[in-house]
Amino acid sequence: MSVLAGIEACLARIERFDPSINAFTAIVRDRALARAAAIDAARAAGTSPGGELEGVPFAVKNLFDIEGLVTIAGSRIEAERANPRPAAADALAVARLEAAGAILVGALNMDEYAYGFTTENTHRGPTRNPHDLTRMAGGSSGGSGAAVGAGLVPIALGTDTNGSIRVPASLCGAFGLRPTFGRLGRGGAFPFVFSIDTIGPLARSVRELALAYDAMQGPDAHDPGCAQRAAEPSVGALQADAAGNLAGLRIARLGGYFEEMATPEGVAALDVACAALSGLTSVGRADWPDAAIGRAAAFMITAVEGGALHLDDLRHFYDIMEPHSRDRFLAGALAPAAWVHRAHRVRRRYIERVDTLFADHDILLAPVVPGVAPTIGDDWIEIRGRRFPSRPSMGLLTQPVSCAGVPVVAAPIAREGLPIGIQVIAAPWCEANALRVAMALEQLGVACVSVPAAFA
């Protein structure tokens, strides 16, 4: 099949199925078709560089700049400013994926300004979970999770501050990667919390996840938070067999907080993964230090940095801001400076304690979310007989990890019913180790992306 035919089929699939899940907010049809035709012409002329991503369609959360489109970041505000300006160039991550041969097909729905875990966007409508259209897709990269989970695109880009790649990946049944903080450049991506934000891919397989991640590595002159590190390819670390993937890795499951804050379904998914890995290597137990404190620090930093960023919008556009997040932005903007200063001090000590955990372990395993996707509009979830507000609590298990800045792969565990995932957590700058374990789970048939029959 030609690349053009493949992109036409992808666009037709989006046109057919997206109205039921509401993942896309824009389609760049003409651009995608022109790009596909150019690759076909290069192939015919023998000048195509090739590569595994050549001709592969992808879509991006609508906070990534796309040349010619206004970057709305899930909001009405960006399109309603006095002089809304389309992006003059693609975000760095988009440009690097296209340089590797991938083809952008559109932009995806999200929580306004990335402050949410559900993608119940009141401006564009909620994104629906492809496994049950009455349920949440997760957020804030909900369009990205739903698009991959429904098989509309094999790769999507999201951002993860407190869990915004991992939560939708888990609820929609996709693989997702939050890299080490500072690993991937954020140039051309609308910011939320500078000191925690990361960008990363969601994909239908671990190999595609790794290919997209590798393509995006490298320095970023427009992101002072991007560490100036040489690219460290991960695809080469993915051995042909599951046992080879785990050679030499010290693996443990997290107990304590990470089991107490999970439903039986979340713990059961972790049990399945650990049992499978135990057939290949030893899986111990470990406790993450001060998880609740790390989550609290992340909560405070998120609210204050996000509130400061959007203080002018709160003054001038309060009435059209997303009601699910604007009061939290306002509270953060009004918080005393001493609070966030203390939160950053606590975070520094917290990271030091977490780092000591990786002296004895290479990989730590935990649930991604407390349980399966709640119904759209649900205000509460129940965990072990206790009620929690649903929208902030979808990040109960991801925020402590985000605060530490370490890399994580969300791996969807094969099970009957609604999807749920586990976190494969690695030491800083060791993304390849997390990908190796995720691939082992995939090869064992324990982790997989299963497109619902309605979207087959």
Short mmCIF file of C-alpha atoms in Angstrom, two decimals:
data_model
loop_
_atom_site.label_atom_id
_atom_site.label_comp_id
_atom_site.label_asym_id
_atom_site.label_seq_id
_atom_site.Cartn_x
_atom_site.Cartn_y
_atom_site.Cartn_z
CA MET A 1 0.00 0.00 0.00
CA SER A 2 1.26 3.47 -0.80
CA VAL A 3 1.75 5.99 1.99
CA LEU A 4 -0.97 8.13 0.42
CA ALA A 5 -3.44 5.25 0.52
CA GLY A 6 -2.54 4.57 4.13
CA ILE A 7 -3.12 8.19 5.17
CA GLU A 8 -6.38 8.32 3.24
CA ALA A 9 -7.52 5.20 5.11
CA CYS A 10 -6.51 6.76 8.45
CA LEU A 11 -8.43 9.96 7.67
CA ALA A 12 -11.48 7.96 6.61
CA ARG A 13 -11.34 6.02 9.86
CA ILE A 14 -11.17 9.23 11.88
CA GLU A 15 -14.12 10.67 9.95
CA ARG A 16 -16.14 7.52 10.61
CA PHE A 17 -15.39 6.87 14.25
CA ASP A 18 -14.30 10.11 15.90
CA PRO A 19 -17.80 11.62 16.23
CA SER A 20 -18.59 8.96 18.83
CA ILE A 21 -15.52 9.61 21.02
CA ASN A 22 -14.73 13.27 20.28
CA ALA A 23 -10.96 12.89 20.35
CA PHE A 24 -10.06 15.32 17.54
CA THR A 25 -10.48 19.09 17.53
CA ALA A 26 -8.81 19.68 14.14
CA ILE A 27 -7.84 17.59 11.11
CA VAL A 28 -4.96 18.74 8.90
CA ARG A 29 -6.15 16.77 5.90
CA ASP A 30 -4.48 18.71 3.10
CA ARG A 31 -1.16 18.83 4.91
CA ALA A 32 -1.24 15.09 5.65
CA LEU A 33 -2.11 14.13 2.08
CA ALA A 34 0.58 16.40 0.64
CA ARG A 35 3.15 14.93 3.01
CA ALA A 36 2.12 11.38 2.08
CA ALA A 37 2.32 12.13 -1.65
CA ALA A 38 5.80 13.61 -1.17
CA ILE A 39 7.02 10.47 0.61
CA ASP A 40 5.61 8.27 -2.17
CA ALA A 41 7.38 10.42 -4.74
CA ALA A 42 10.67 10.18 -2.84
CA ARG A 43 10.30 6.41 -2.65
CA ALA A 44 9.68 6.21 -6.38
CA ALA A 45 12.77 8.32 -7.02
CA GLY A 46 14.88 6.27 -4.64
CA THR A 47 15.60 9.28 -2.43
CA SER A 48 13.49 8.37 0.61
CA PRO A 49 15.60 7.93 3.77
CA GLY A 50 13.21 5.22 5.02
CA GLY A 51 12.88 4.35 8.68
CA GLU A 52 10.19 2.61 10.72
CA LEU A 53 8.17 5.80 11.26
CA GLU A 54 8.02 6.70 7.57
CA GLY A 55 4.37 7.15 6.60
CA VAL A 56 3.06 6.44 10.12
CA PRO A 57 0.16 8.78 11.03
CA PHE A 58 0.18 10.58 14.37
CA ALA A 59 -1.86 13.25 16.15
CA VAL A 60 -1.04 15.67 18.96
CA LYS A 61 -2.71 17.18 21.99
CA ASN A 62 -3.93 20.61 20.94
CA LEU A 63 -1.40 22.44 23.10
CA PHE A 64 1.38 21.59 20.60
CA ASP A 65 1.95 24.25 17.95
CA ILE A 66 0.85 23.21 14.48
CA GLU A 67 1.86 25.61 11.75
CA GLY A 68 -1.16 27.56 10.54
CA LEU A 69 -3.45 26.69 13.47
CA VAL A 70 -4.18 28.67 16.62
CA THR A 71 -2.83 26.68 19.57
CA ILE A 72 -5.95 26.54 21.74
CA ALA A 73 -4.69 24.34 24.62
CA GLY A 74 -8.23 23.15 25.27
CA SER A 75 -9.51 26.69 25.84
CA ARG A 76 -11.86 29.20 24.22
CA ILE A 77 -9.62 32.02 25.39
CA GLU A 78 -6.79 31.50 22.89
CA ALA A 79 -9.18 31.74 19.93
CA GLU A 80 -11.05 34.73 21.37
CA ARG A 81 -8.15 37.03 22.18
CA ALA A 82 -8.06 40.35 20.37
CA ASN A 83 -5.60 39.09 17.77
CA PRO A 84 -5.41 35.30 17.81
CA ARG A 85 -2.41 34.25 15.78
CA PRO A 86 -1.89 30.88 14.13
CA ALA A 87 1.36 29.17 15.01
CA ALA A 88 4.20 30.24 12.73
CA ALA A 89 5.93 26.85 13.00
CA ASP A 90 5.42 23.36 14.34
CA ALA A 91 6.40 22.47 17.89
CA LEU A 92 9.83 20.87 18.08
CA ALA A 93 8.39 17.44 18.90
CA VAL A 94 6.07 17.59 15.88
CA ALA A 95 8.90 18.68 13.60
CA ARG A 96 11.17 15.88 14.85
CA LEU A 97 8.54 13.20 14.33
CA GLU A 98 7.89 14.45 10.81
CA ALA A 99 11.64 14.55 10.16
CA ALA A 100 11.62 10.84 11.04
CA GLY A 101 8.94 10.27 8.40
CA ALA A 102 5.75 10.30 10.49
CA ILE A 103 2.73 12.23 9.20
CA LEU A 104 0.65 14.58 11.34
CA VAL A 105 -3.11 14.17 10.82
CA GLY A 106 -4.63 16.39 13.49
CA ALA A 107 -4.98 17.92 16.95
CA LEU A 108 -6.62 16.29 19.96
CA ASN A 109 -8.97 17.29 22.76
CA MET A 110 -7.73 17.95 26.29
CA ASP A 111 -8.61 19.52 29.63
CA GLU A 112 -8.33 23.30 29.40
CA TYR A 113 -4.70 24.37 29.89
CA ALA A 114 -3.93 20.75 30.91
CA TYR A 115 -5.41 21.24 34.41
CA GLY A 116 -7.48 18.10 34.80
CA PHE A 117 -7.55 14.31 34.72
CA THR A 118 -10.80 13.67 32.81
CA THR A 119 -11.02 15.68 29.51
CA GLU A 120 -14.55 16.72 30.33
CA ASN A 121 -13.97 19.84 28.26
CA THR A 122 -16.97 22.15 28.45
CA HIS A 123 -15.95 24.04 25.30
CA ARG A 124 -15.40 21.12 22.92
CA GLY A 125 -17.36 18.48 24.78
CA PRO A 126 -15.97 15.53 26.74
CA THR A 127 -13.77 12.95 25.08
CA ARG A 128 -15.36 9.54 25.58
CA ASN A 129 -13.65 6.31 26.46
CA PRO A 130 -13.67 4.01 23.41
CA HIS A 131 -14.23 0.98 25.66
CA ASP A 132 -17.43 2.48 27.12
CA LEU A 133 -18.75 5.72 25.67
CA THR A 134 -20.43 6.66 28.95
CA ARG A 135 -17.07 6.79 30.73
CA MET A 136 -14.17 9.23 31.01
CA ALA A 137 -11.14 8.98 28.76
CA GLY A 138 -8.88 10.42 31.45
CA GLY A 139 -6.81 13.53 31.08
CA SER A 140 -5.48 15.90 30.48
CA SER A 141 -4.33 14.13 27.30
CA GLY A 142 -7.69 12.41 26.94
CA GLY A 143 -7.96 12.90 23.19
CA SER A 144 -4.55 11.28 22.80
CA GLY A 145 -5.51 8.24 24.88
CA ALA A 146 -8.86 7.79 23.17
CA ALA A 147 -7.43 8.19 19.66
CA VAL A 148 -4.84 5.46 20.24
CA GLY A 149 -7.22 3.26 22.27
CA ALA A 150 -9.81 3.39 19.47
CA GLY A 151 -7.21 2.62 16.80
CA LEU A 152 -7.64 5.96 15.03
CA VAL A 153 -3.88 6.62 15.07
CA PRO A 154 -0.99 4.37 16.14
CA ILE A 155 0.89 7.21 17.89
CA ALA A 156 -0.23 10.38 19.66
CA LEU A 157 1.61 13.04 21.63
CA GLY A 158 0.54 14.21 25.04
CA THR A 159 1.97 16.05 28.02
CA ASP A 160 2.32 14.75 31.55
CA THR A 161 2.63 17.08 34.52
CA ASN A 162 0.91 15.06 37.21
CA GLY A 163 -0.17 12.02 35.20
CA SER A 164 -1.74 13.41 32.05
CA ILE A 165 -0.22 10.80 29.73
CA ARG A 166 -0.40 7.86 32.12
CA VAL A 167 -4.01 8.34 33.27
CA PRO A 168 -5.62 8.37 29.78
CA ALA A 169 -3.28 5.61 28.61
CA SER A 170 -4.45 3.46 31.52
CA LEU A 171 -8.16 4.22 31.19
CA CYS A 172 -8.24 3.89 27.38
CA GLY A 173 -5.93 0.88 27.13
CA ALA A 174 -2.82 2.35 25.47
CA PHE A 175 0.90 2.44 26.19
CA GLY A 176 2.23 5.80 27.35
CA LEU A 177 5.62 7.21 28.29
CA ARG A 178 6.40 10.04 30.67
CA PRO A 179 10.17 10.59 30.22
CA THR A 180 12.56 11.93 32.83
CA PHE A 181 11.89 15.61 33.52
CA GLY A 182 14.13 17.54 31.12
CA ARG A 183 14.67 14.68 28.68
CA LEU A 184 12.50 15.94 25.78
CA GLY A 185 12.39 19.56 24.65
CA ARG A 186 9.08 21.36 25.15
CA GLY A 187 9.60 24.10 22.57
CA GLY A 188 6.30 25.01 20.94
CA ALA A 189 4.19 23.24 23.59
CA PHE A 190 1.85 25.46 25.62
CA PRO A 191 3.17 25.40 29.23
CA PHE A 192 1.32 24.49 32.39
CA VAL A 193 3.82 23.95 35.24
CA PHE A 194 7.34 24.65 34.01
CA SER A 195 9.08 22.82 36.85
CA ILE A 196 7.16 19.54 36.33
CA ASP A 197 5.86 19.49 32.70
CA THR A 198 7.02 16.73 30.39
CA ILE A 199 6.01 15.73 26.87
CA GLY A 200 5.78 12.17 25.62
CA PRO A 201 4.11 9.66 23.30
CA LEU A 202 1.18 7.28 23.59
CA ALA A 203 1.16 4.30 21.24
CA ARG A 204 -0.40 0.95 20.40
CA SER A 205 2.87 -0.96 20.99
CA VAL A 206 6.03 -0.55 23.02
CA ARG A 207 8.17 -0.48 19.88
CA GLU A 208 6.16 2.40 18.42
CA LEU A 209 6.36 4.16 21.79
CA ALA A 210 10.16 3.80 21.75
CA LEU A 211 10.48 4.86 18.10
CA ALA A 212 8.51 8.05 18.74
CA TYR A 213 10.46 8.77 21.92
CA ASP A 214 13.80 8.28 20.18
CA ALA A 215 12.78 10.57 17.30
CA MET A 216 12.03 13.40 19.73
CA GLN A 217 15.27 13.29 21.71
CA GLY A 218 17.86 16.03 21.47
CA PRO A 219 18.61 19.53 22.77
CA ASP A 220 16.06 22.32 22.62
CA ALA A 221 17.32 25.89 22.41
CA HIS A 222 13.84 27.18 23.32
CA ASP A 223 13.45 25.13 26.50
CA PRO A 224 15.86 26.03 29.33
CA GLY A 225 14.46 23.08 31.29
CA CYS A 226 15.66 20.57 28.70
CA ALA A 227 18.85 18.89 29.88
CA GLN A 228 21.65 19.09 27.32
CA ARG A 229 22.18 15.37 27.09
CA ALA A 230 23.14 13.29 24.10
CA ALA A 231 20.34 11.18 22.65
CA GLU A 232 20.22 7.72 24.21
CA PRO A 233 18.39 5.42 21.77
CA SER A 234 15.98 3.04 23.47
CA VAL A 235 14.90 0.87 20.54
CA GLY A 236 18.19 -0.98 20.53
CA ALA A 237 17.64 -2.03 24.13
CA LEU A 238 14.45 -3.89 23.21
CA GLN A 239 15.68 -7.44 22.77
CA ALA A 240 13.94 -10.05 20.68
CA ASP A 241 12.79 -12.12 23.66
CA ALA A 242 11.14 -11.22 26.94
CA ALA A 243 13.77 -12.91 29.10
CA GLY A 244 16.53 -10.94 27.37
CA ASN A 245 14.67 -7.73 28.06
CA LEU A 246 14.95 -8.28 31.80
CA ALA A 247 18.56 -9.42 32.05
CA GLY A 248 20.19 -7.82 35.08
CA LEU A 249 17.24 -5.67 36.13
CA ARG A 250 16.29 -5.49 39.83
CA ILE A 251 12.49 -5.26 39.95
CA ALA A 252 10.13 -4.66 42.86
CA ARG A 253 6.45 -3.87 43.35
CA LEU A 254 5.43 -0.92 45.47
CA GLY A 255 3.25 -1.55 48.50
CA GLY A 256 2.01 0.80 51.19
CA TYR A 257 0.48 3.96 49.76
CA PHE A 258 0.30 2.53 46.21
CA GLU A 259 -1.87 -0.37 47.34
CA GLU A 260 -3.86 1.55 49.94
CA MET A 261 -4.93 4.13 47.33
CA ALA A 262 -5.93 1.56 44.71
CA THR A 263 -9.16 -0.37 44.28
CA PRO A 264 -9.08 -4.19 44.12
CA GLU A 265 -9.07 -3.87 40.29
CA GLY A 266 -5.96 -1.73 40.38
CA VAL A 267 -4.14 -4.10 42.73
CA ALA A 268 -5.27 -7.10 40.67
CA ALA A 269 -3.73 -5.60 37.52
CA LEU A 270 -0.45 -5.22 39.39
CA ASP A 271 -0.71 -8.80 40.67
CA VAL A 272 -1.07 -10.09 37.11
CA ALA A 273 1.97 -8.17 35.88
CA CYS A 274 4.14 -9.22 38.83
CA ALA A 275 3.14 -12.87 38.48
CA ALA A 276 4.10 -12.85 34.81
CA LEU A 277 7.44 -11.19 35.44
CA SER A 278 8.17 -13.57 38.32
CA GLY A 279 8.34 -16.35 35.75
CA LEU A 280 11.36 -14.61 34.23
CA THR A 281 13.12 -12.93 37.14
CA SER A 282 12.83 -12.14 40.83
CA VAL A 283 10.26 -9.50 41.79
CA GLY A 284 10.69 -8.08 45.28
CA ARG A 285 8.74 -5.54 47.32
CA ALA A 286 9.56 -1.94 48.15
CA ASP A 287 7.98 1.13 49.73
CA TRP A 288 8.12 4.52 48.05
CA PRO A 289 9.21 7.10 50.63
CA ASP A 290 6.73 9.83 51.60
CA ALA A 291 4.39 9.32 48.62
CA ALA A 292 1.61 11.42 50.15
CA ILE A 293 4.07 14.24 50.89
CA GLY A 294 5.34 14.15 47.31
CA ARG A 295 1.80 14.36 46.02
CA ALA A 296 1.05 17.30 48.30
CA ALA A 297 4.15 19.16 47.09
CA ALA A 298 3.22 18.52 43.46
CA PHE A 299 -0.32 19.73 44.15
CA MET A 300 0.89 23.02 45.63
CA ILE A 301 3.51 23.67 42.93
CA THR A 302 0.96 22.89 40.21
CA ALA A 303 -1.68 25.22 41.62
CA VAL A 304 0.67 28.14 42.21
CA GLU A 305 2.70 27.96 38.98
CA GLY A 306 -0.44 27.33 36.94
CA GLY A 307 -2.33 30.11 38.69
CA ALA A 308 0.50 32.61 38.17
CA LEU A 309 0.67 31.73 34.47
CA HIS A 310 -3.05 32.35 34.00
CA LEU A 311 -3.58 35.26 36.39
CA ASP A 312 -4.26 37.69 33.53
CA ASP A 313 -6.79 35.27 32.03
CA LEU A 314 -8.51 34.99 35.40
CA ARG A 315 -8.87 38.77 35.44
CA HIS A 316 -10.17 39.16 31.90
CA PHE A 317 -11.72 35.84 30.84
CA TYR A 318 -13.00 34.34 34.07
CA ASP A 319 -16.53 33.79 32.71
CA ILE A 320 -15.37 31.64 29.81
CA MET A 321 -12.70 29.64 31.61
CA GLU A 322 -13.25 25.95 32.21
CA PRO A 323 -15.36 25.70 35.39
CA HIS A 324 -13.68 22.44 36.40
CA SER A 325 -10.32 24.19 36.77
CA ARG A 326 -10.67 27.98 37.05
CA ASP A 327 -11.29 28.08 40.81
CA ARG A 328 -8.18 25.93 41.35
CA PHE A 329 -6.20 28.32 39.15
CA LEU A 330 -7.58 31.23 41.18
CA ALA A 331 -6.71 29.59 44.50
CA GLY A 332 -3.18 28.95 43.26
CA ALA A 333 -2.78 32.52 42.04
CA LEU A 334 -3.78 33.82 45.48
CA ALA A 335 -1.61 31.42 47.51
CA PRO A 336 1.18 33.03 49.56
CA ALA A 337 4.60 32.83 47.95
CA ALA A 338 5.95 31.19 51.10
CA TRP A 339 3.77 28.14 50.45
CA VAL A 340 5.20 27.34 47.05
CA HIS A 341 8.72 28.12 48.27
CA ARG A 342 8.24 25.56 51.03
CA ALA A 343 6.75 23.06 48.56
CA HIS A 344 9.87 23.31 46.38
CA ARG A 345 12.09 22.76 49.44
CA VAL A 346 10.04 19.70 50.39
CA ARG A 347 10.29 18.48 46.80
CA ARG A 348 14.08 18.71 46.79
CA ARG A 349 14.33 16.58 49.94
CA TYR A 350 11.70 14.22 48.56
CA ILE A 351 13.67 13.66 45.34
CA GLU A 352 16.78 12.87 47.37
CA ARG A 353 14.88 10.20 49.30
CA VAL A 354 13.39 8.70 46.14
CA ASP A 355 16.82 8.59 44.51
CA THR A 356 18.07 6.37 47.32
CA LEU A 357 15.38 3.84 46.41
CA PHE A 358 17.06 3.33 43.03
CA ALA A 359 20.32 2.34 44.69
CA ASP A 360 18.70 -1.06 45.27
CA HIS A 361 16.14 -1.22 42.46
CA ASP A 362 16.12 -0.57 38.71
CA ILE A 363 12.36 -0.90 38.17
CA LEU A 364 9.41 -0.28 40.47
CA LEU A 365 5.86 -1.35 39.64
CA ALA A 366 2.61 0.27 40.78
CA PRO A 367 -0.95 0.84 39.54
CA VAL A 368 -1.50 3.93 37.35
CA VAL A 369 -4.96 4.89 38.58
CA PRO A 370 -7.04 3.81 41.57
CA GLY A 371 -9.49 1.90 39.37
CA VAL A 372 -11.25 1.76 36.02
CA ALA A 373 -12.66 4.83 34.27
CA PRO A 374 -15.50 6.59 36.13
CA THR A 375 -18.68 7.59 34.33
CA ILE A 376 -18.58 11.03 32.70
CA GLY A 377 -19.98 13.54 35.17
CA ASP A 378 -19.23 11.46 38.27
CA ASP A 379 -18.03 13.72 41.07
CA TRP A 380 -16.84 10.94 43.37
CA ILE A 381 -14.95 7.66 43.27
CA GLU A 382 -14.74 5.05 46.03
CA ILE A 383 -11.47 3.49 47.16
CA ARG A 384 -11.64 0.84 49.87
CA GLY A 385 -14.83 2.25 51.36
CA ARG A 386 -13.68 5.89 51.27
CA ARG A 387 -15.05 8.54 48.92
CA PHE A 388 -12.70 10.83 47.00
CA PRO A 389 -13.45 13.65 44.53
CA SER A 390 -13.03 12.00 41.15
CA ARG A 391 -11.32 14.71 39.08
CA PRO A 392 -8.23 15.37 41.25
CA SER A 393 -8.09 11.81 42.60
CA MET A 394 -7.35 10.16 39.28
CA GLY A 395 -3.81 11.36 39.95
CA LEU A 396 -3.45 9.84 43.41
CA LEU A 397 -0.88 7.31 42.18
CA THR A 398 0.79 9.30 39.42
CA GLN A 399 1.51 12.58 41.22
CA PRO A 400 4.04 11.16 43.70
CA VAL A 401 6.03 9.78 40.76
CA SER A 402 5.75 13.03 38.77
CA CYS A 403 7.09 15.00 41.72
CA ALA A 404 10.27 12.88 41.62
CA GLY A 405 10.77 13.58 37.91
CA VAL A 406 11.58 9.95 37.01
CA PRO A 407 10.62 8.12 33.78
CA VAL A 408 7.53 5.91 33.66
CA VAL A 409 5.82 3.69 31.11
CA ALA A 410 2.10 3.11 31.54
CA ALA A 411 1.36 -0.42 30.34
CA PRO A 412 -2.26 -1.55 29.75
CA ILE A 413 -2.88 -4.91 31.42
CA ALA A 414 -4.94 -7.40 29.41
CA ARG A 415 -8.18 -8.13 31.25
CA GLU A 416 -11.88 -8.56 30.64
CA GLY A 417 -13.93 -5.40 30.93
CA LEU A 418 -12.58 -1.87 31.15
CA PRO A 419 -8.83 -1.24 30.76
CA ILE A 420 -6.49 -0.47 33.61
CA GLY A 421 -2.74 -0.02 33.55
CA ILE A 422 0.37 -0.27 35.68
CA GLN A 423 3.30 2.11 36.05
CA VAL A 424 6.73 0.75 35.13
CA ILE A 425 8.98 3.25 36.93
CA ALA A 426 12.71 3.54 36.25
CA ALA A 427 15.61 5.54 37.67
CA PRO A 428 16.25 9.01 36.19
CA TRP A 429 17.48 8.94 32.57
CA CYS A 430 16.81 5.18 32.31
CA GLU A 431 13.78 5.21 30.00
CA ALA A 432 15.16 2.20 28.14
CA ASN A 433 14.82 0.03 31.26
CA ALA A 434 11.14 0.92 31.68
CA LEU A 435 10.54 0.20 27.99
CA ARG A 436 12.33 -3.16 28.30
CA VAL A 437 10.02 -4.31 31.08
CA ALA A 438 6.93 -3.02 29.25
CA MET A 439 7.99 -4.95 26.15
CA ALA A 440 8.49 -8.10 28.21
CA LEU A 441 4.93 -7.75 29.50
CA GLU A 442 3.74 -7.16 25.95
CA GLN A 443 5.54 -10.24 24.62
CA LEU A 444 4.11 -12.34 27.44
CA GLY A 445 0.61 -11.21 26.39
CA VAL A 446 0.04 -9.54 29.74
CA ALA A 447 0.12 -5.97 28.41
CA CYS A 448 -1.55 -5.11 25.13
CA VAL A 449 -3.69 -2.57 23.29
CA SER A 450 -7.04 -4.10 22.41
CA VAL A 451 -9.18 -1.97 20.09
CA PRO A 452 -12.87 -2.32 21.03
CA ALA A 453 -15.02 -4.29 18.59
CA ALA A 454 -17.10 -1.19 17.85
CA PHE A 455 -13.98 0.43 16.32
CA ALA A 456 -12.61 -2.65 14.56
#
